[in-house]
Short mmCIF file of C-alpha atoms and ligand atoms in Angstrom, two decimals:
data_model
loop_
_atom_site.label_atom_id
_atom_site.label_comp_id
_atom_site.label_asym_id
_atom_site.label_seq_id
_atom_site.Cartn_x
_atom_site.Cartn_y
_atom_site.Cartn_z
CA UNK D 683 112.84 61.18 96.95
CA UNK D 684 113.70 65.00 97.35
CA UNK D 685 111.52 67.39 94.66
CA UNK D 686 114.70 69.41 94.25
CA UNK D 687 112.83 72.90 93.38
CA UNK D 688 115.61 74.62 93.08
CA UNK D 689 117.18 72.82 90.44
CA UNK D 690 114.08 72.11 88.48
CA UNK D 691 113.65 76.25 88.88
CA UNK D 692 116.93 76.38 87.63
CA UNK D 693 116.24 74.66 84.66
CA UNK D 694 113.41 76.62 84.34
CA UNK D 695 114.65 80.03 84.47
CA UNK D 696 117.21 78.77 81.66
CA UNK D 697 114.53 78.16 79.24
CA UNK D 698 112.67 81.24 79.70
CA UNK D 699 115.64 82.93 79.14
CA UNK D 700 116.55 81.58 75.80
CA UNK D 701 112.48 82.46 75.44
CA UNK D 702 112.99 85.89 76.49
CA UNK D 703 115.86 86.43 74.03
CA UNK D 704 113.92 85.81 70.89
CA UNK D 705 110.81 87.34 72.10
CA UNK D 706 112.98 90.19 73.03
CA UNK D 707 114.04 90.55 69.28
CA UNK D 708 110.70 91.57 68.28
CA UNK D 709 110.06 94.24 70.83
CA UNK D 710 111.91 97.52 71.54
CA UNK D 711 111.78 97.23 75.42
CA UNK D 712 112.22 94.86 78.26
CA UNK D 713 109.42 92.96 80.21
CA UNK D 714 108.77 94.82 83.40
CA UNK D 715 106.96 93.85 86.98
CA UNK D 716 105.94 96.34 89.42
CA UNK D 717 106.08 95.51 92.78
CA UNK D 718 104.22 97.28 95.28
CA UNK D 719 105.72 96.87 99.02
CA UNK D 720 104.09 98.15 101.90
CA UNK D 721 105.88 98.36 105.34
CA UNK D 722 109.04 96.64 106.40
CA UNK D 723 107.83 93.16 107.18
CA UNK D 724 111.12 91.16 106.95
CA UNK D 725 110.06 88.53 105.43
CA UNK D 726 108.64 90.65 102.52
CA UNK D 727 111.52 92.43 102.09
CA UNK D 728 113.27 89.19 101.77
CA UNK D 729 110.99 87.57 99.23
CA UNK D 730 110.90 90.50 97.13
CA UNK D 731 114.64 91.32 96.62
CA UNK D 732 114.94 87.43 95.84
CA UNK D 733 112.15 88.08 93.61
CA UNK D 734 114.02 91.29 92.15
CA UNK D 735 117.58 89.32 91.55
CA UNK D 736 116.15 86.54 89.62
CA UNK D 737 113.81 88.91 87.34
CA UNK D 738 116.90 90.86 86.69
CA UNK D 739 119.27 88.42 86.49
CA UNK D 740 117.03 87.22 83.35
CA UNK D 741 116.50 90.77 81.62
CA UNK D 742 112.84 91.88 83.61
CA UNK D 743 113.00 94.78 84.82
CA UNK D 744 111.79 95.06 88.25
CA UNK D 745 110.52 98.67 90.21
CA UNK D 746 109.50 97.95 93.83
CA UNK D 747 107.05 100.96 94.69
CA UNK D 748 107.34 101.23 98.40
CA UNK D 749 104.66 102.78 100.83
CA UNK D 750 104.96 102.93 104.80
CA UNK D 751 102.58 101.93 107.16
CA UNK D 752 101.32 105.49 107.61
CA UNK D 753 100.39 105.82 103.97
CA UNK D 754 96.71 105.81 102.62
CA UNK D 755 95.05 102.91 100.57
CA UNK D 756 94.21 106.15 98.66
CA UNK D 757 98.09 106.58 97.60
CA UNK D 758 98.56 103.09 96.69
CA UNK D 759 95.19 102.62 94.52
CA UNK D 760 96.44 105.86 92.00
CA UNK D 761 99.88 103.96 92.23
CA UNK D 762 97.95 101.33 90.79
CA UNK D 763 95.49 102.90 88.30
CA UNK D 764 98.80 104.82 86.90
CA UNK D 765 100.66 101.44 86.30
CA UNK D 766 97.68 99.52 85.06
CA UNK D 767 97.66 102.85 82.26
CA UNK D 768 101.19 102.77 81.69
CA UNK D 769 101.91 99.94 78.58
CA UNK D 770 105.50 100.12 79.77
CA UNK D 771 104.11 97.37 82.55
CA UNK D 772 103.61 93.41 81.88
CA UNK D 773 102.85 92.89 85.43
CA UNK D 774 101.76 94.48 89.03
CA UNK D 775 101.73 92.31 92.28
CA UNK D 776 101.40 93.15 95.68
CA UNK D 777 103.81 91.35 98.23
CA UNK D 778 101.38 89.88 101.35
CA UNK D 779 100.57 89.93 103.66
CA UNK D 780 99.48 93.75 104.33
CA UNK D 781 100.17 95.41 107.68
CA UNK D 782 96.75 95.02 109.31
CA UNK D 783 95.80 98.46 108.90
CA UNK D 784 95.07 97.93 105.18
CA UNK D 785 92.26 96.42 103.61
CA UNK D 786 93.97 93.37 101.60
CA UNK D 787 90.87 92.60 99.40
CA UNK D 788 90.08 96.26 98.39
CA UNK D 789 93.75 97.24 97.30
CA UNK D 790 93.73 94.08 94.99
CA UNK D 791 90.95 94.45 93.73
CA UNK D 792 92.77 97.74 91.60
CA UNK D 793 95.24 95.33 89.78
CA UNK D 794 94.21 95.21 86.40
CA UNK D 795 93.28 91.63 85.18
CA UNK D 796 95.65 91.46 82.74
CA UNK D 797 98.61 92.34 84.69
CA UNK D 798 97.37 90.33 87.81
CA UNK D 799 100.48 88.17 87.39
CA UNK D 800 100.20 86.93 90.72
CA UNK D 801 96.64 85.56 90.37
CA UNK D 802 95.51 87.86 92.93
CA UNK D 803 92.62 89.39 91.98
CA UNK D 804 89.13 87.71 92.87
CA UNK D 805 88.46 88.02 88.57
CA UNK D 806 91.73 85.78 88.26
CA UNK D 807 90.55 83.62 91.32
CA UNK D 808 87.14 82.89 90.09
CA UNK D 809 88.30 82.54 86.47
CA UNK D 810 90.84 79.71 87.85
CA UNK D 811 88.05 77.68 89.38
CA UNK D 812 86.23 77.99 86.18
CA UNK D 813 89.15 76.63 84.68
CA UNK D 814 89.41 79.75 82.22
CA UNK D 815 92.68 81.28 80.91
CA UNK D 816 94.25 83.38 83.70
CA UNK D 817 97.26 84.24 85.54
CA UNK D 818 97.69 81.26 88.21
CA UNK D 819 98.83 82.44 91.30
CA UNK D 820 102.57 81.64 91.39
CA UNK D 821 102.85 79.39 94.14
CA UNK D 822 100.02 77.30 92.82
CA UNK D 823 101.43 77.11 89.39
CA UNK D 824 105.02 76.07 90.55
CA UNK D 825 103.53 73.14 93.28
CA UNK D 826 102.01 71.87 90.01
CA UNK D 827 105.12 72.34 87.41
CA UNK D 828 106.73 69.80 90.36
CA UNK D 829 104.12 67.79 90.17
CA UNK D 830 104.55 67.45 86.85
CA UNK D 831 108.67 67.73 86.66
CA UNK D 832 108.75 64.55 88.60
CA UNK D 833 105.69 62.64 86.69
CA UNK D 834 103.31 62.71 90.46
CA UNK D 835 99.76 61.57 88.93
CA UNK D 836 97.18 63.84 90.42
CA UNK D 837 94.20 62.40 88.85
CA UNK D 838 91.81 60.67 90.91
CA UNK D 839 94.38 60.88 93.64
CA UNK D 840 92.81 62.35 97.15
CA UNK D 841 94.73 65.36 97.68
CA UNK D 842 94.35 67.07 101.11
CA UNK D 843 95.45 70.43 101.33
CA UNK D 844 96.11 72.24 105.02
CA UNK D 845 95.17 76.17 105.01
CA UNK D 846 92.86 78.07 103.02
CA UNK D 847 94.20 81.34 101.97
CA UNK D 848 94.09 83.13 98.99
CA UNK D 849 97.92 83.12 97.50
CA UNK D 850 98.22 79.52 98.61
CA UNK D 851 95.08 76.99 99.73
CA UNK D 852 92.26 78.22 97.51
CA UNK D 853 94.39 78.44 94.27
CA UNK D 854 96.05 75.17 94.42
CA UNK D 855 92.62 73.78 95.26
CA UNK D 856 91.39 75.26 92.29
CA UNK D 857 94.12 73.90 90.46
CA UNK D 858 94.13 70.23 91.71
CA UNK D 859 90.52 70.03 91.59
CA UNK D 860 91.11 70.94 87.50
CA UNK D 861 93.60 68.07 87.42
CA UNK D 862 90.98 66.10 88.43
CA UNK D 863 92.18 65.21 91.91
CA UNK D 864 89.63 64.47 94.58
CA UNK D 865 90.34 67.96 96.67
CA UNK D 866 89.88 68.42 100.44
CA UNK D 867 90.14 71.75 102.22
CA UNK D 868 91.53 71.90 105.80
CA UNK D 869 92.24 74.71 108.07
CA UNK D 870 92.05 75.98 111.91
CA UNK D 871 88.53 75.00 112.45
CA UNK D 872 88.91 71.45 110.60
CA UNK D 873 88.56 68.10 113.47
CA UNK D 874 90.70 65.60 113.24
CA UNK D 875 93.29 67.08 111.25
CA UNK D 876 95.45 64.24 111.54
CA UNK D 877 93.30 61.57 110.10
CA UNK D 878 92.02 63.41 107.36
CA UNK D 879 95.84 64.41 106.48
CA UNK D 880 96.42 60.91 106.85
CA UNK D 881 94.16 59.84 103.70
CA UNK D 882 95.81 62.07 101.34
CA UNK D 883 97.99 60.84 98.41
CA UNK D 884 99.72 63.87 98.11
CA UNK D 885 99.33 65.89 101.23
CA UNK D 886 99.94 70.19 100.73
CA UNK D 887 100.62 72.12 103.48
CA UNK D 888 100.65 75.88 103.79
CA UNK D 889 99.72 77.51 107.34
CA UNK D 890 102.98 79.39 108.48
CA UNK D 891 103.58 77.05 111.65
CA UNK D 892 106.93 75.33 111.50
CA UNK D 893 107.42 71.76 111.85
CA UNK D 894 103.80 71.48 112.55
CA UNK D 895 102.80 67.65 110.60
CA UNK D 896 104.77 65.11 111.55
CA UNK D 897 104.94 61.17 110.95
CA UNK D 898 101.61 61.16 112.56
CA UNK D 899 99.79 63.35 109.71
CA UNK D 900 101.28 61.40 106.93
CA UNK D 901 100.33 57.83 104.70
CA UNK D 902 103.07 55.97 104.07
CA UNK D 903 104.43 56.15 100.53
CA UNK D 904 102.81 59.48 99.71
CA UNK D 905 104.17 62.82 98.56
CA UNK D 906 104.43 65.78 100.71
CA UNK D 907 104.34 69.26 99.17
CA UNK D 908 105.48 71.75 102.52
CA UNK D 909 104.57 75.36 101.72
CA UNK D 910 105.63 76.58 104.50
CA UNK D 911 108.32 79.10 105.20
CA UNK D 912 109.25 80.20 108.92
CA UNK D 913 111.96 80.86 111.28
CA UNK D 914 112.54 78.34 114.15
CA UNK D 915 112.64 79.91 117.18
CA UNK D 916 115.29 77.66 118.39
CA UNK D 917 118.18 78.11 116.36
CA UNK D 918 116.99 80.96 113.86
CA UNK D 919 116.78 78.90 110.24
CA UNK D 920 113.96 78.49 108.01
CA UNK D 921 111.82 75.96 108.45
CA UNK D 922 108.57 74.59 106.81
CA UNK D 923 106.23 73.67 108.21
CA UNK D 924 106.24 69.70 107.90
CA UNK D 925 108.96 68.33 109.93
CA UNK D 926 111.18 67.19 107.68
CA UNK D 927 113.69 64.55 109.76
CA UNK D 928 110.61 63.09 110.99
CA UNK D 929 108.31 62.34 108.16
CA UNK D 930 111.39 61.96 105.24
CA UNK D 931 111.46 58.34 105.37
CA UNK D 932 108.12 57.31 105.47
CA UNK D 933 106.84 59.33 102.43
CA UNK D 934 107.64 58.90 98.61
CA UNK D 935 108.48 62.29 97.67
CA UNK D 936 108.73 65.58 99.68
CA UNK D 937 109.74 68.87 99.09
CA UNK D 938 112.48 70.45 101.48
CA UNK D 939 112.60 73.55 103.13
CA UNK D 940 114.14 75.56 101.92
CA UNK D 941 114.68 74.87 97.94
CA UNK D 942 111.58 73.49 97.30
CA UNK D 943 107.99 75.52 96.35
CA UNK D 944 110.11 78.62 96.95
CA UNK D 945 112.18 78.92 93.99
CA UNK D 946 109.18 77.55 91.82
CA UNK D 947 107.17 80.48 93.28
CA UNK D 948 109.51 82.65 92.01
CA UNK D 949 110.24 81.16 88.43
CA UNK D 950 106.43 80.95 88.01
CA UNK D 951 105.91 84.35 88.79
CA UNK D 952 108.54 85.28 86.33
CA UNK D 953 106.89 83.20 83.69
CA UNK D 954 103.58 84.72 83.88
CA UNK D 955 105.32 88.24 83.64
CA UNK D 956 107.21 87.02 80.53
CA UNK D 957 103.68 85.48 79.17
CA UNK D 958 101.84 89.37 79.64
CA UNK D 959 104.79 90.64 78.03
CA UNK D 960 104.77 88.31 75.00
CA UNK D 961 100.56 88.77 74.98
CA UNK D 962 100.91 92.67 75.05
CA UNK D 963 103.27 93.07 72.15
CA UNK D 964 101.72 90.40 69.90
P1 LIG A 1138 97.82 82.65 106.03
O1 LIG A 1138 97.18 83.62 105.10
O2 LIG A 1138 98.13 83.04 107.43
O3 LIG A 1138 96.86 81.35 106.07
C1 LIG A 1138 97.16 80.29 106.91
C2 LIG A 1138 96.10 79.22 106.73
O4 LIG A 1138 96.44 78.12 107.56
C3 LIG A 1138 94.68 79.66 107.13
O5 LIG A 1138 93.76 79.17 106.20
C4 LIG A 1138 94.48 79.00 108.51
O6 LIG A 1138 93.14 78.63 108.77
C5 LIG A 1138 95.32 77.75 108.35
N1 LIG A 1138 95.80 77.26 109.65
C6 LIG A 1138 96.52 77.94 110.57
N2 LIG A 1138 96.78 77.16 111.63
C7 LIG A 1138 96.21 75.95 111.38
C8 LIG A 1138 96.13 74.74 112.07
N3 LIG A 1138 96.68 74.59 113.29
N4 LIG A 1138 95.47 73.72 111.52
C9 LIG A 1138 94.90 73.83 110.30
N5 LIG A 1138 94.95 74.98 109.57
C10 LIG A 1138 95.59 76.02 110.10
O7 LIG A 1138 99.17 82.08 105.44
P2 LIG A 1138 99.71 81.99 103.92
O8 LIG A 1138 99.99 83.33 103.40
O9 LIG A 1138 98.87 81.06 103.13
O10 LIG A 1138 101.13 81.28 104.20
C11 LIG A 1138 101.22 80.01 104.79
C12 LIG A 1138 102.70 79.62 104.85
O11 LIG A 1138 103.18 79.50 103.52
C13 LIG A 1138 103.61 80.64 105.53
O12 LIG A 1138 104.66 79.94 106.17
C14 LIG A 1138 104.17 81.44 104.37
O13 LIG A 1138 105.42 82.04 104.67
C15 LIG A 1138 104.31 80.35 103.36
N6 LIG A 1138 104.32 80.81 101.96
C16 LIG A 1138 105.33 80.35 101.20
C17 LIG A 1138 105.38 80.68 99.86
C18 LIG A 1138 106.49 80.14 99.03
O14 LIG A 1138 106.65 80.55 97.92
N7 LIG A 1138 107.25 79.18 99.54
C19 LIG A 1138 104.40 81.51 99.30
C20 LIG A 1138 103.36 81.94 100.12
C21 LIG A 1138 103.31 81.59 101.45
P3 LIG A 1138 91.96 79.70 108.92
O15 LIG A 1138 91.61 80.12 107.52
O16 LIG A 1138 90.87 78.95 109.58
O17 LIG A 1138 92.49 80.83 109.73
#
């Protein structure tokens, strides 16, 4: 079975609408997200006007602050102490990856906890694992909304995840380890990838090399959550990176690429900004 993302997003974004428009009636402005660009990566500059047409498209106002690759970490950390000051803003995230010139970890580090709507922030990281209230890092959140959507049990299921970074492995490790799943963490230095892959019940892959696990990665009858979102070389279209036509018939459930964790990344980043908003003007 398909995990149709995109119409469980769907569904999704129609609810927090309705829950925008009461909410709304209380407060004298709209909810806004900041988004702080930096570069002209493509693939940034698609995934935040997708990001910008869906928060507008359900009343959140969006302002992408955009710095090239010749400005200073300087410029963009007062960006960010002025919008963390400024109760106008529910929410601040950073699109990633940086152009290697910039120190990732230090610019974060300047989002303000409570507007760290994109889990980013090592405080909303380590607050996660602790399983304390915090802003889940969106695509995290919307594997595990899914999850849920579609009933997959996740306790004491072995769940291997494939990649380690900080918007995508560590989180939903965090998160399926709070679900009480039995969690292991694989990436590039990891032997016998295959096998271990092999054991999981629900197998999550997120390492930004298409079509990369195939039949022989996967356990029959499992579900397959591809993170995963690349260009094939070959004919140009966007790929995850589990190979879809070969593992499909083998596993229980798996999401496609795209229309599956991508639109929940998006309506789960829109629901945390909604959930600062409704905090702030309580
Ligand atoms: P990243 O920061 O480059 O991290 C990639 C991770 O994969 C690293 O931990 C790396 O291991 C691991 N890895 C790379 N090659 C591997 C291999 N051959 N075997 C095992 N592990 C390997 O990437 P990211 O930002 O997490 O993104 C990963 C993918 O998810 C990309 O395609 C990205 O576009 C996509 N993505 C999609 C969404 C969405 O909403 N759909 C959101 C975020 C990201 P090391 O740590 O050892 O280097």
């Amino acid at each position: 079975m398909i995990l149709d993302g995109k119409r469980i997003s769907e569904e999704l974004l129609q609810e927090l609408e309705q829950r925008l428009n009461t909410i709304k009636n209380s407060i004298d402005r709209s909810p806004k997200l900041e988004i702080i660009l930096i570069g002209n990566d493509f693939a940034s500059e698609k995934y935040v006007s997708m990001k910008q047409k869906k928060a507008t498209d359900l009343g959140i106002e969006v302002n992408i602050n955009r710095f090239d690759e010749t400005s200073t970490e300087n410029e963009i950390i007062n960006t960010l102490k002025e919008l963390n000051n400024d109760n106008s803003v529910d929410g601040i995230m950073i699109q990633l990856p940086l152009p290697k010139n910039f120190n990732e970890d230090e610019i974060i580090s300047h989002i303000s906890i409570e507007k760290d709507v994109d889990g980013l922030t090592a405080e909303s990281l380590g607050k996660l694992f602790r399983k304390e209230e915090c802003f889940v890092s969106a695509t995290p959140k919307g594997i595990g909304i899914l999850l849920d959507k579609y009933k997959i049990e996740i306790e004491g299921k072995s769940v291997v995840i494939v990649g380690r970074s900080k918007i995508v492995g560590l989180p939903v490790s965090a998160l399926m380890l709070n679900k009480n799943a039995t969690v292991t963490i694989c990436h590039s230095h990891t032997k016998d990838l295959q096998n271990i892959c092999k054991s999981a019940d629900i197998l999550i892959v997120g390492i930004g090399k298409p079509n990369f696990i195939n039949e022989e990665f996967v356990k029959e009858g499992s579900t397959v959550i591809d993170v995963g979102f690349n260009k094939d070389s070959q004919n140009g279209k966007t790929v995850g990176d589990v190979n879809f036509e070969r593992v499909k018939d083998l596993v229980k459930y798996i999401t496609p690429v795209p229309g599956g964790v991508g639109p929940m990344t998006i309506v789960s980043l829109l629901e945390n900004v909604i959930n600062s908003y409704q905090k702030t003007n309580a």
